[in-house]
JSON list of C-alpha atoms in Angstrom, two decimals:
[
{"chain": "A", "resi": 1, "resn": "SER", "atom": "CA", "xyz": [3.13, 11.17, 1.92]},
{"chain": "A", "resi": 2, "resn": "GLN", "atom": "CA", "xyz": [1.90, 8.32, -0.25]},
{"chain": "A", "resi": 3, "resn": "GLN", "atom": "CA", "xyz": [3.92, 6.37, -2.76]},
{"chain": "A", "resi": 4, "resn": "GLY", "atom": "CA", "xyz": [1.65, 6.93, -5.71]},
{"chain": "A", "resi": 5, "resn": "GLU", "atom": "CA", "xyz": [-1.64, 7.47, -7.35]},
{"chain": "A", "resi": 6, "resn": "GLU", "atom": "CA", "xyz": [-4.56, 5.22, -8.15]},
{"chain": "A", "resi": 7, "resn": "ASP", "atom": "CA", "xyz": [-6.88, 5.70, -11.05]},
{"chain": "A", "resi": 8, "resn": "PRO", "atom": "CA", "xyz": [-9.81, 6.02, -11.13]},
{"chain": "A", "resi": 9, "resn": "GLN", "atom": "CA", "xyz": [-10.70, 7.31, -7.67]},
{"chain": "A", "resi": 10, "resn": "ALA", "atom": "CA", "xyz": [-14.13, 5.72, -7.97]},
{"chain": "A", "resi": 11, "resn": "LEU", "atom": "CA", "xyz": [-15.72, 3.15, -10.24]},
{"chain": "A", "resi": 12, "resn": "SER", "atom": "CA", "xyz": [-19.34, 2.03, -10.55]},
{"chain": "A", "resi": 13, "resn": "ILE", "atom": "CA", "xyz": [-20.15, -1.07, -12.57]},
{"chain": "A", "resi": 14, "resn": "GLN", "atom": "CA", "xyz": [-22.94, -3.56, -13.10]},
{"chain": "A", "resi": 15, "resn": "GLU", "atom": "CA", "xyz": [-22.73, -7.04, -11.62]},
{"chain": "A", "resi": 16, "resn": "GLY", "atom": "CA", "xyz": [-21.02, -9.35, -14.07]},
{"chain": "A", "resi": 17, "resn": "GLU", "atom": "CA", "xyz": [-18.89, -6.62, -15.66]},
{"chain": "A", "resi": 18, "resn": "ASN", "atom": "CA", "xyz": [-15.13, -6.35, -15.30]},
{"chain": "A", "resi": 19, "resn": "ALA", "atom": "CA", "xyz": [-13.46, -3.70, -13.14]},
{"chain": "A", "resi": 20, "resn": "THR", "atom": "CA", "xyz": [-10.02, -2.34, -13.92]},
{"chain": "A", "resi": 21, "resn": "MET", "atom": "CA", "xyz": [-8.02, 0.00, -11.73]},
{"chain": "A", "resi": 22, "resn": "ASN", "atom": "CA", "xyz": [-4.50, 1.34, -12.10]},
{"chain": "A", "resi": 23, "resn": "CYS", "atom": "CA", "xyz": [-1.74, 2.23, -9.71]},
{"chain": "A", "resi": 24, "resn": "SER", "atom": "CA", "xyz": [1.39, 4.27, -10.31]},
{"chain": "A", "resi": 25, "resn": "TYR", "atom": "CA", "xyz": [4.33, 4.54, -7.95]},
{"chain": "A", "resi": 26, "resn": "LYS", "atom": "CA", "xyz": [7.44, 6.67, -7.71]},
{"chain": "A", "resi": 27, "resn": "THR", "atom": "CA", "xyz": [10.45, 4.68, -6.49]},
{"chain": "A", "resi": 28, "resn": "SER", "atom": "CA", "xyz": [12.03, 1.29, -7.14]},
{"chain": "A", "resi": 29, "resn": "ILE", "atom": "CA", "xyz": [10.14, -1.55, -5.51]},
{"chain": "A", "resi": 30, "resn": "ASN", "atom": "CA", "xyz": [10.62, -5.10, -4.34]},
{"chain": "A", "resi": 31, "resn": "ASN", "atom": "CA", "xyz": [6.96, -6.14, -4.41]},
{"chain": "A", "resi": 32, "resn": "LEU", "atom": "CA", "xyz": [3.63, -4.61, -5.28]},
{"chain": "A", "resi": 33, "resn": "GLN", "atom": "CA", "xyz": [0.50, -5.80, -3.51]},
{"chain": "A", "resi": 34, "resn": "TRP", "atom": "CA", "xyz": [-3.21, -5.16, -3.75]},
{"chain": "A", "resi": 35, "resn": "TYR", "atom": "CA", "xyz": [-5.48, -4.99, -0.71]},
{"chain": "A", "resi": 36, "resn": "ARG", "atom": "CA", "xyz": [-9.23, -4.68, -0.29]},
{"chain": "A", "resi": 37, "resn": "GLN", "atom": "CA", "xyz": [-10.99, -2.73, 2.47]},
{"chain": "A", "resi": 38, "resn": "ASN", "atom": "CA", "xyz": [-14.68, -2.95, 3.26]},
{"chain": "A", "resi": 39, "resn": "SER", "atom": "CA", "xyz": [-16.33, 0.07, 4.90]},
{"chain": "A", "resi": 40, "resn": "GLY", "atom": "CA", "xyz": [-13.38, 1.35, 6.93]},
{"chain": "A", "resi": 41, "resn": "ARG", "atom": "CA", "xyz": [-12.46, -2.02, 8.35]},
{"chain": "A", "resi": 42, "resn": "GLY", "atom": "CA", "xyz": [-9.15, -3.85, 8.19]},
{"chain": "A", "resi": 43, "resn": "LEU", "atom": "CA", "xyz": [-7.32, -4.51, 4.94]},
{"chain": "A", "resi": 44, "resn": "VAL", "atom": "CA", "xyz": [-7.48, -7.90, 3.27]},
{"chain": "A", "resi": 45, "resn": "HIS", "atom": "CA", "xyz": [-4.56, -9.03, 1.14]},
{"chain": "A", "resi": 46, "resn": "LEU", "atom": "CA", "xyz": [-5.55, -9.95, -2.42]},
{"chain": "A", "resi": 47, "resn": "ILE", "atom": "CA", "xyz": [-2.41, -10.61, -4.42]},
{"chain": "A", "resi": 48, "resn": "LEU", "atom": "CA", "xyz": [1.32, -9.92, -4.47]},
{"chain": "A", "resi": 49, "resn": "ILE", "atom": "CA", "xyz": [3.47, -9.51, -7.56]},
{"chain": "A", "resi": 50, "resn": "ARG", "atom": "CA", "xyz": [7.25, -9.35, -7.38]},
{"chain": "A", "resi": 51, "resn": "SER", "atom": "CA", "xyz": [9.29, -6.79, -9.29]},
{"chain": "A", "resi": 52, "resn": "ASN", "atom": "CA", "xyz": [10.62, -9.46, -11.66]},
{"chain": "A", "resi": 53, "resn": "GLU", "atom": "CA", "xyz": [7.11, -10.66, -12.56]},
{"chain": "A", "resi": 54, "resn": "ARG", "atom": "CA", "xyz": [4.91, -9.12, -15.23]},
{"chain": "A", "resi": 55, "resn": "GLU", "atom": "CA", "xyz": [1.54, -10.76, -14.66]},
{"chain": "A", "resi": 56, "resn": "LYS", "atom": "CA", "xyz": [-0.17, -12.82, -11.99]},
{"chain": "A", "resi": 57, "resn": "HIS", "atom": "CA", "xyz": [-3.56, -14.43, -11.62]},
{"chain": "A", "resi": 58, "resn": "SER", "atom": "CA", "xyz": [-5.58, -15.46, -8.59]},
{"chain": "A", "resi": 59, "resn": "GLY", "atom": "CA", "xyz": [-9.16, -16.61, -9.14]},
{"chain": "A", "resi": 60, "resn": "ARG", "atom": "CA", "xyz": [-11.02, -13.69, -10.72]},
{"chain": "A", "resi": 61, "resn": "LEU", "atom": "CA", "xyz": [-8.08, -11.34, -10.17]},
{"chain": "A", "resi": 62, "resn": "ARG", "atom": "CA", "xyz": [-5.42, -10.46, -12.69]},
{"chain": "A", "resi": 63, "resn": "VAL", "atom": "CA", "xyz": [-2.55, -8.15, -11.86]},
{"chain": "A", "resi": 64, "resn": "THR", "atom": "CA", "xyz": [0.03, -6.72, -14.24]},
{"chain": "A", "resi": 65, "resn": "LEU", "atom": "CA", "xyz": [3.21, -4.87, -13.39]},
{"chain": "A", "resi": 66, "resn": "ASP", "atom": "CA", "xyz": [5.28, -2.63, -15.66]},
{"chain": "A", "resi": 67, "resn": "THR", "atom": "CA", "xyz": [8.38, -1.57, -13.76]},
{"chain": "A", "resi": 68, "resn": "SER", "atom": "CA", "xyz": [9.61, 0.58, -16.66]},
{"chain": "A", "resi": 69, "resn": "LYS", "atom": "CA", "xyz": [6.48, 2.72, -16.33]},
{"chain": "A", "resi": 70, "resn": "LYS", "atom": "CA", "xyz": [6.24, 2.24, -12.57]},
{"chain": "A", "resi": 71, "resn": "SER", "atom": "CA", "xyz": [2.64, 1.15, -12.88]},
{"chain": "A", "resi": 72, "resn": "SER", "atom": "CA", "xyz": [0.34, -1.76, -12.12]},
{"chain": "A", "resi": 73, "resn": "SER", "atom": "CA", "xyz": [-3.22, -2.68, -12.91]},
{"chain": "A", "resi": 74, "resn": "LEU", "atom": "CA", "xyz": [-5.77, -4.86, -11.15]},
{"chain": "A", "resi": 75, "resn": "LEU", "atom": "CA", "xyz": [-8.55, -6.49, -13.12]},
{"chain": "A", "resi": 76, "resn": "ILE", "atom": "CA", "xyz": [-11.52, -8.09, -11.38]},
{"chain": "A", "resi": 77, "resn": "THR", "atom": "CA", "xyz": [-13.53, -10.20, -13.78]},
{"chain": "A", "resi": 78, "resn": "ALA", "atom": "CA", "xyz": [-17.22, -11.05, -13.54]},
{"chain": "A", "resi": 79, "resn": "SER", "atom": "CA", "xyz": [-17.76, -8.71, -10.60]},
{"chain": "A", "resi": 80, "resn": "ARG", "atom": "CA", "xyz": [-20.17, -9.49, -7.78]},
{"chain": "A", "resi": 81, "resn": "ALA", "atom": "CA", "xyz": [-21.94, -7.31, -5.25]},
{"chain": "A", "resi": 82, "resn": "ALA", "atom": "CA", "xyz": [-19.51, -8.62, -2.63]},
{"chain": "A", "resi": 83, "resn": "ASP", "atom": "CA", "xyz": [-16.64, -6.97, -4.57]},
{"chain": "A", "resi": 84, "resn": "THR", "atom": "CA", "xyz": [-17.95, -3.56, -3.49]},
{"chain": "A", "resi": 85, "resn": "ALA", "atom": "CA", "xyz": [-15.03, -2.14, -1.51]},
{"chain": "A", "resi": 86, "resn": "SER", "atom": "CA", "xyz": [-12.02, 0.14, -1.67]},
{"chain": "A", "resi": 87, "resn": "TYR", "atom": "CA", "xyz": [-8.93, -1.28, -3.34]},
{"chain": "A", "resi": 88, "resn": "PHE", "atom": "CA", "xyz": [-5.41, -0.16, -2.51]},
{"chain": "A", "resi": 89, "resn": "CYS", "atom": "CA", "xyz": [-2.08, -0.87, -4.09]},
{"chain": "A", "resi": 90, "resn": "ALA", "atom": "CA", "xyz": [0.92, -0.99, -1.80]},
{"chain": "A", "resi": 91, "resn": "THR", "atom": "CA", "xyz": [4.62, -1.20, -2.55]},
{"chain": "A", "resi": 92, "resn": "ASP", "atom": "CA", "xyz": [7.62, -2.21, -0.52]},
{"chain": "A", "resi": 93, "resn": "ALA", "atom": "CA", "xyz": [11.35, -1.89, -1.09]},
{"chain": "A", "resi": 94, "resn": "VAL", "atom": "CA", "xyz": [14.21, -4.10, 0.06]},
{"chain": "A", "resi": 95, "resn": "ASN", "atom": "CA", "xyz": [15.04, -3.63, 3.74]},
{"chain": "A", "resi": 96, "resn": "ASP", "atom": "CA", "xyz": [12.43, -0.86, 4.00]},
{"chain": "A", "resi": 97, "resn": "TYR", "atom": "CA", "xyz": [10.09, -2.81, 6.30]},
{"chain": "A", "resi": 98, "resn": "LYS", "atom": "CA", "xyz": [7.02, -0.77, 5.39]},
{"chain": "A", "resi": 99, "resn": "LEU", "atom": "CA", "xyz": [4.21, -0.59, 2.85]},
{"chain": "A", "resi": 100, "resn": "SER", "atom": "CA", "xyz": [3.56, 2.61, 0.94]},
{"chain": "A", "resi": 101, "resn": "PHE", "atom": "CA", "xyz": [-0.07, 2.83, -0.12]},
{"chain": "A", "resi": 102, "resn": "GLY", "atom": "CA", "xyz": [-1.84, 4.51, -2.97]},
{"chain": "A", "resi": 103, "resn": "ALA", "atom": "CA", "xyz": [-4.94, 6.63, -2.41]},
{"chain": "A", "resi": 104, "resn": "GLY", "atom": "CA", "xyz": [-7.28, 3.79, -3.33]},
{"chain": "A", "resi": 105, "resn": "THR", "atom": "CA", "xyz": [-10.09, 3.14, -5.78]},
{"chain": "A", "resi": 106, "resn": "THR", "atom": "CA", "xyz": [-13.64, 2.82, -4.49]},
{"chain": "A", "resi": 107, "resn": "VAL", "atom": "CA", "xyz": [-15.55, 0.21, -6.46]},
{"chain": "A", "resi": 108, "resn": "THR", "atom": "CA", "xyz": [-19.33, -0.08, -6.36]},
{"chain": "A", "resi": 109, "resn": "VAL", "atom": "CA", "xyz": [-20.93, -3.10, -7.98]},
{"chain": "A", "resi": 110, "resn": "ARG", "atom": "CA", "xyz": [-24.63, -2.59, -8.76]},
{"chain": "A", "resi": 111, "resn": "ALA", "atom": "CA", "xyz": [-26.98, -5.55, -8.73]},
{"chain": "B", "resi": 1, "resn": "LYS", "atom": "CA", "xyz": [-4.62, -19.61, 13.23]},
{"chain": "B", "resi": 2, "resn": "ALA", "atom": "CA", "xyz": [-6.19, -16.66, 14.96]},
{"chain": "B", "resi": 3, "resn": "GLY", "atom": "CA", "xyz": [-5.89, -13.39, 13.08]},
{"chain": "B", "resi": 4, "resn": "VAL", "atom": "CA", "xyz": [-4.43, -10.10, 14.19]},
{"chain": "B", "resi": 5, "resn": "THR", "atom": "CA", "xyz": [-6.36, -8.62, 17.08]},
{"chain": "B", "resi": 6, "resn": "GLN", "atom": "CA", "xyz": [-6.50, -4.99, 18.12]},
{"chain": "B", "resi": 7, "resn": "THR", "atom": "CA", "xyz": [-7.90, -3.49, 21.27]},
{"chain": "B", "resi": 8, "resn": "PRO", "atom": "CA", "xyz": [-9.87, -1.44, 21.87]},
{"chain": "B", "resi": 9, "resn": "ARG", "atom": "CA", "xyz": [-11.91, -1.28, 18.69]},
{"chain": "B", "resi": 10, "resn": "TYR", "atom": "CA", "xyz": [-13.29, 2.18, 19.41]},
{"chain": "B", "resi": 11, "resn": "LEU", "atom": "CA", "xyz": [-12.00, 4.97, 21.58]},
{"chain": "B", "resi": 12, "resn": "ILE", "atom": "CA", "xyz": [-13.13, 8.50, 22.31]},
{"chain": "B", "resi": 13, "resn": "LYS", "atom": "CA", "xyz": [-10.69, 10.91, 23.93]},
{"chain": "B", "resi": 14, "resn": "THR", "atom": "CA", "xyz": [-10.41, 14.64, 24.41]},
{"chain": "B", "resi": 15, "resn": "ARG", "atom": "CA", "xyz": [-7.61, 16.94, 23.28]},
{"chain": "B", "resi": 16, "resn": "GLY", "atom": "CA", "xyz": [-4.55, 16.80, 25.47]},
{"chain": "B", "resi": 17, "resn": "GLN", "atom": "CA", "xyz": [-5.15, 13.27, 26.72]},
{"chain": "B", "resi": 18, "resn": "GLN", "atom": "CA", "xyz": [-3.00, 10.31, 25.83]},
{"chain": "B", "resi": 19, "resn": "VAL", "atom": "CA", "xyz": [-4.00, 6.93, 24.46]},
{"chain": "B", "resi": 20, "resn": "THR", "atom": "CA", "xyz": [-2.51, 3.44, 24.21]},
{"chain": "B", "resi": 21, "resn": "LEU", "atom": "CA", "xyz": [-3.54, 1.00, 21.51]},
{"chain": "B", "resi": 22, "resn": "SER", "atom": "CA", "xyz": [-2.71, -2.68, 21.57]},
{"chain": "B", "resi": 23, "resn": "CYS", "atom": "CA", "xyz": [-2.03, -5.23, 18.84]},
{"chain": "B", "resi": 24, "resn": "SER", "atom": "CA", "xyz": [-1.56, -8.99, 19.05]},
{"chain": "B", "resi": 25, "resn": "PRO", "atom": "CA", "xyz": [0.00, -10.46, 15.90]},
{"chain": "B", "resi": 26, "resn": "ILE", "atom": "CA", "xyz": [-0.61, -13.81, 14.31]},
{"chain": "B", "resi": 27, "resn": "SER", "atom": "CA", "xyz": [1.17, -16.56, 16.21]},
{"chain": "B", "resi": 28, "resn": "GLY", "atom": "CA", "xyz": [4.71, -16.96, 14.92]},
{"chain": "B", "resi": 29, "resn": "HIS", "atom": "CA", "xyz": [4.91, -13.53, 13.31]},
{"chain": "B", "resi": 30, "resn": "ARG", "atom": "CA", "xyz": [7.71, -11.40, 14.66]},
{"chain": "B", "resi": 31, "resn": "SER", "atom": "CA", "xyz": [7.03, -8.17, 12.77]},
{"chain": "B", "resi": 32, "resn": "VAL", "atom": "CA", "xyz": [4.32, -5.68, 13.71]},
{"chain": "B", "resi": 33, "resn": "SER", "atom": "CA", "xyz": [3.62, -2.51, 11.75]},
{"chain": "B", "resi": 34, "resn": "TRP", "atom": "CA", "xyz": [1.27, 0.37, 12.51]},
{"chain": "B", "resi": 35, "resn": "TYR", "atom": "CA", "xyz": [-0.57, 2.55, 10.01]},
{"chain": "B", "resi": 36, "resn": "GLN", "atom": "CA", "xyz": [-2.81, 5.58, 10.36]},
{"chain": "B", "resi": 37, "resn": "GLN", "atom": "CA", "xyz": [-5.73, 5.99, 7.98]},
{"chain": "B", "resi": 38, "resn": "THR", "atom": "CA", "xyz": [-7.55, 9.29, 7.54]},
{"chain": "B", "resi": 39, "resn": "PRO", "atom": "CA", "xyz": [-9.82, 10.56, 4.75]},
{"chain": "B", "resi": 40, "resn": "GLY", "atom": "CA", "xyz": [-7.40, 13.37, 3.95]},
{"chain": "B", "resi": 41, "resn": "GLN", "atom": "CA", "xyz": [-4.01, 11.63, 4.11]},
{"chain": "B", "resi": 42, "resn": "GLY", "atom": "CA", "xyz": [-5.00, 8.06, 3.36]},
{"chain": "B", "resi": 43, "resn": "LEU", "atom": "CA", "xyz": [-2.92, 5.19, 4.73]},
{"chain": "B", "resi": 44, "resn": "GLN", "atom": "CA", "xyz": [0.34, 6.32, 6.27]},
{"chain": "B", "resi": 45, "resn": "PHE", "atom": "CA", "xyz": [3.06, 4.22, 7.85]},
{"chain": "B", "resi": 46, "resn": "LEU", "atom": "CA", "xyz": [3.82, 4.92, 11.50]},
{"chain": "B", "resi": 47, "resn": "PHE", "atom": "CA", "xyz": [6.47, 2.38, 12.55]},
{"chain": "B", "resi": 48, "resn": "GLU", "atom": "CA", "xyz": [7.56, -1.22, 12.33]},
{"chain": "B", "resi": 49, "resn": "TYR", "atom": "CA", "xyz": [8.96, -3.49, 15.03]},
{"chain": "B", "resi": 50, "resn": "PHE", "atom": "CA", "xyz": [10.75, -6.79, 14.71]},
{"chain": "B", "resi": 51, "resn": "SER", "atom": "CA", "xyz": [11.90, -8.78, 17.73]},
{"chain": "B", "resi": 52, "resn": "GLU", "atom": "CA", "xyz": [11.41, -5.73, 19.99]},
{"chain": "B", "resi": 53, "resn": "THR", "atom": "CA", "xyz": [13.50, -3.45, 17.73]},
{"chain": "B", "resi": 54, "resn": "GLN", "atom": "CA", "xyz": [12.12, -0.57, 15.72]},
{"chain": "B", "resi": 55, "resn": "ARG", "atom": "CA", "xyz": [13.40, -0.99, 12.19]},
{"chain": "B", "resi": 56, "resn": "ASN", "atom": "CA", "xyz": [11.61, 1.88, 10.47]},
{"chain": "B", "resi": 57, "resn": "LYS", "atom": "CA", "xyz": [9.62, 4.93, 11.46]},
{"chain": "B", "resi": 58, "resn": "GLY", "atom": "CA", "xyz": [7.30, 7.11, 9.42]},
{"chain": "B", "resi": 59, "resn": "ASN", "atom": "CA", "xyz": [7.12, 10.87, 9.32]},
{"chain": "B", "resi": 60, "resn": "PHE", "atom": "CA", "xyz": [5.09, 11.49, 12.47]},
{"chain": "B", "resi": 61, "resn": "PRO", "atom": "CA", "xyz": [5.82, 13.75, 15.44]},
{"chain": "B", "resi": 62, "resn": "GLY", "atom": "CA", "xyz": [7.41, 12.39, 18.58]},
{"chain": "B", "resi": 63, "resn": "ARG", "atom": "CA", "xyz": [4.00, 12.26, 20.26]},
{"chain": "B", "resi": 64, "resn": "PHE", "atom": "CA", "xyz": [3.57, 8.97, 18.44]},
{"chain": "B", "resi": 65, "resn": "SER", "atom": "CA", "xyz": [5.56, 6.13, 19.94]},
{"chain": "B", "resi": 66, "resn": "GLY", "atom": "CA", "xyz": [5.44, 2.39, 20.08]},
{"chain": "B", "resi": 67, "resn": "ARG", "atom": "CA", "xyz": [7.03, -0.69, 21.47]},
{"chain": "B", "resi": 68, "resn": "GLN", "atom": "CA", "xyz": [7.06, -4.42, 21.05]},
{"chain": "B", "resi": 69, "resn": "PHE", "atom": "CA", "xyz": [7.22, -7.02, 23.75]},
{"chain": "B", "resi": 70, "resn": "SER", "atom": "CA", "xyz": [9.07, -10.32, 23.81]},
{"chain": "B", "resi": 71, "resn": "ASN", "atom": "CA", "xyz": [5.88, -12.18, 22.83]},
{"chain": "B", "resi": 72, "resn": "SER", "atom": "CA", "xyz": [5.64, -9.94, 19.71]},
{"chain": "B", "resi": 73, "resn": "ARG", "atom": "CA", "xyz": [2.61, -8.07, 20.99]},
{"chain": "B", "resi": 74, "resn": "SER", "atom": "CA", "xyz": [2.87, -4.37, 20.30]},
{"chain": "B", "resi": 75, "resn": "GLU", "atom": "CA", "xyz": [1.48, -1.15, 21.69]},
{"chain": "B", "resi": 76, "resn": "MET", "atom": "CA", "xyz": [1.43, 2.33, 20.28]},
{"chain": "B", "resi": 77, "resn": "ASN", "atom": "CA", "xyz": [0.98, 5.44, 22.33]},
{"chain": "B", "resi": 78, "resn": "VAL", "atom": "CA", "xyz": [-0.13, 8.91, 21.31]},
{"chain": "B", "resi": 79, "resn": "SER", "atom": "CA", "xyz": [0.42, 11.64, 23.86]},
{"chain": "B", "resi": 80, "resn": "THR", "atom": "CA", "xyz": [-1.12, 15.12, 23.98]},
{"chain": "B", "resi": 81, "resn": "LEU", "atom": "CA", "xyz": [-3.86, 14.21, 21.55]},
{"chain": "B", "resi": 82, "resn": "GLU", "atom": "CA", "xyz": [-4.88, 16.66, 18.85]},
{"chain": "B", "resi": 83, "resn": "LEU", "atom": "CA", "xyz": [-8.09, 16.77, 16.83]},
{"chain": "B", "resi": 84, "resn": "GLY", "atom": "CA", "xyz": [-6.12, 15.70, 13.75]},
{"chain": "B", "resi": 85, "resn": "ASP", "atom": "CA", "xyz": [-5.19, 12.43, 15.44]},
{"chain": "B", "resi": 86, "resn": "SER", "atom": "CA", "xyz": [-8.73, 11.18, 14.89]},
{"chain": "B", "resi": 87, "resn": "ALA", "atom": "CA", "xyz": [-8.23, 8.22, 12.58]},
{"chain": "B", "resi": 88, "resn": "LEU", "atom": "CA", "xyz": [-8.42, 4.50, 12.06]},
{"chain": "B", "resi": 89, "resn": "TYR", "atom": "CA", "xyz": [-5.23, 2.95, 13.40]},
{"chain": "B", "resi": 90, "resn": "LEU", "atom": "CA", "xyz": [-4.35, -0.32, 11.76]},
{"chain": "B", "resi": 91, "resn": "CYS", "atom": "CA", "xyz": [-1.88, -2.90, 12.93]},
{"chain": "B", "resi": 92, "resn": "ALA", "atom": "CA", "xyz": [-0.37, -5.50, 10.63]},
{"chain": "B", "resi": 93, "resn": "SER", "atom": "CA", "xyz": [1.78, -8.52, 11.29]},
{"chain": "B", "resi": 94, "resn": "SER", "atom": "CA", "xyz": [4.12, -10.48, 9.07]},
{"chain": "B", "resi": 95, "resn": "SER", "atom": "CA", "xyz": [7.09, -12.78, 9.18]},
{"chain": "B", "resi": 96, "resn": "GLY", "atom": "CA", "xyz": [9.30, -9.73, 8.84]},
{"chain": "B", "resi": 97, "resn": "LEU", "atom": "CA", "xyz": [11.58, -11.10, 6.15]},
{"chain": "B", "resi": 98, "resn": "ALA", "atom": "CA", "xyz": [13.83, -8.56, 4.43]},
{"chain": "B", "resi": 99, "resn": "GLY", "atom": "CA", "xyz": [12.26, -9.39, 1.06]},
{"chain": "B", "resi": 100, "resn": "GLY", "atom": "CA", "xyz": [8.93, -8.01, 2.20]},
{"chain": "B", "resi": 101, "resn": "GLY", "atom": "CA", "xyz": [5.67, -9.75, 1.52]},
{"chain": "B", "resi": 102, "resn": "GLU", "atom": "CA", "xyz": [2.10, -10.06, 2.61]},
{"chain": "B", "resi": 103, "resn": "GLN", "atom": "CA", "xyz": [1.01, -8.26, 5.74]},
{"chain": "B", "resi": 104, "resn": "PHE", "atom": "CA", "xyz": [-2.01, -9.39, 7.72]},
{"chain": "B", "resi": 105, "resn": "PHE", "atom": "CA", "xyz": [-4.10, -6.56, 9.06]},
{"chain": "B", "resi": 106, "resn": "GLY", "atom": "CA", "xyz": [-6.22, -6.32, 12.16]},
{"chain": "B", "resi": 107, "resn": "PRO", "atom": "CA", "xyz": [-9.69, -4.73, 12.20]},
{"chain": "B", "resi": 108, "resn": "GLY", "atom": "CA", "xyz": [-8.30, -1.43, 13.44]},
{"chain": "B", "resi": 109, "resn": "THR", "atom": "CA", "xyz": [-8.94, 0.90, 16.34]},
{"chain": "B", "resi": 110, "resn": "ARG", "atom": "CA", "xyz": [-11.08, 3.92, 15.53]},
{"chain": "B", "resi": 111, "resn": "LEU", "atom": "CA", "xyz": [-9.91, 6.86, 17.61]},
{"chain": "B", "resi": 112, "resn": "THR", "atom": "CA", "xyz": [-12.03, 9.96, 17.90]},
{"chain": "B", "resi": 113, "resn": "VAL", "atom": "CA", "xyz": [-10.52, 13.03, 19.53]},
{"chain": "B", "resi": 114, "resn": "LEU", "atom": "CA", "xyz": [-12.99, 15.65, 20.73]}
]
């Protein structure tokens, strides 16, 4: 079974717009990460946020984490056609040695 | 550094057969994890190996097994294949530190069971 839910399941936006997706999880975590997957290929790591951090930036990506609500959000600013992909949040716990993934959000960026 | 490699990339088998998938981690990484991805169940953790020891195992039947060699390369085996085993099998490598962290994924092996 998966750790949590992602919302929305799918998102369609115009190039240049921002895309926001949310992730909720169920148990205490050590880290929360976001990954991107293009067309059923391997996962590419985007950003990691630790449980004691609230916000993190990397290029056009902004991630927030609210451990009291067990939720995270990923914002992609100024989207490009190349951002079209599925995005997954994944959590890990101390000494768990595994990632628990959400169901993913499919993002389509229209030219 | 070369990335994570998985072989074969595509595989077609029939029910009842067995299959072995291979994963070579990034040089210097001692942890290898395996995940199964299906449209219905999403990404699910199979098992993780560190220095030839299995440290965690997901909720899969005993038909799914794995091992890791002294050079950190890993194999997973699925015996008595069922139609529901059709999936993308992803391997990931990492340093394996207890604090967790980024995992580097291979391109996956797409298994089709007929």
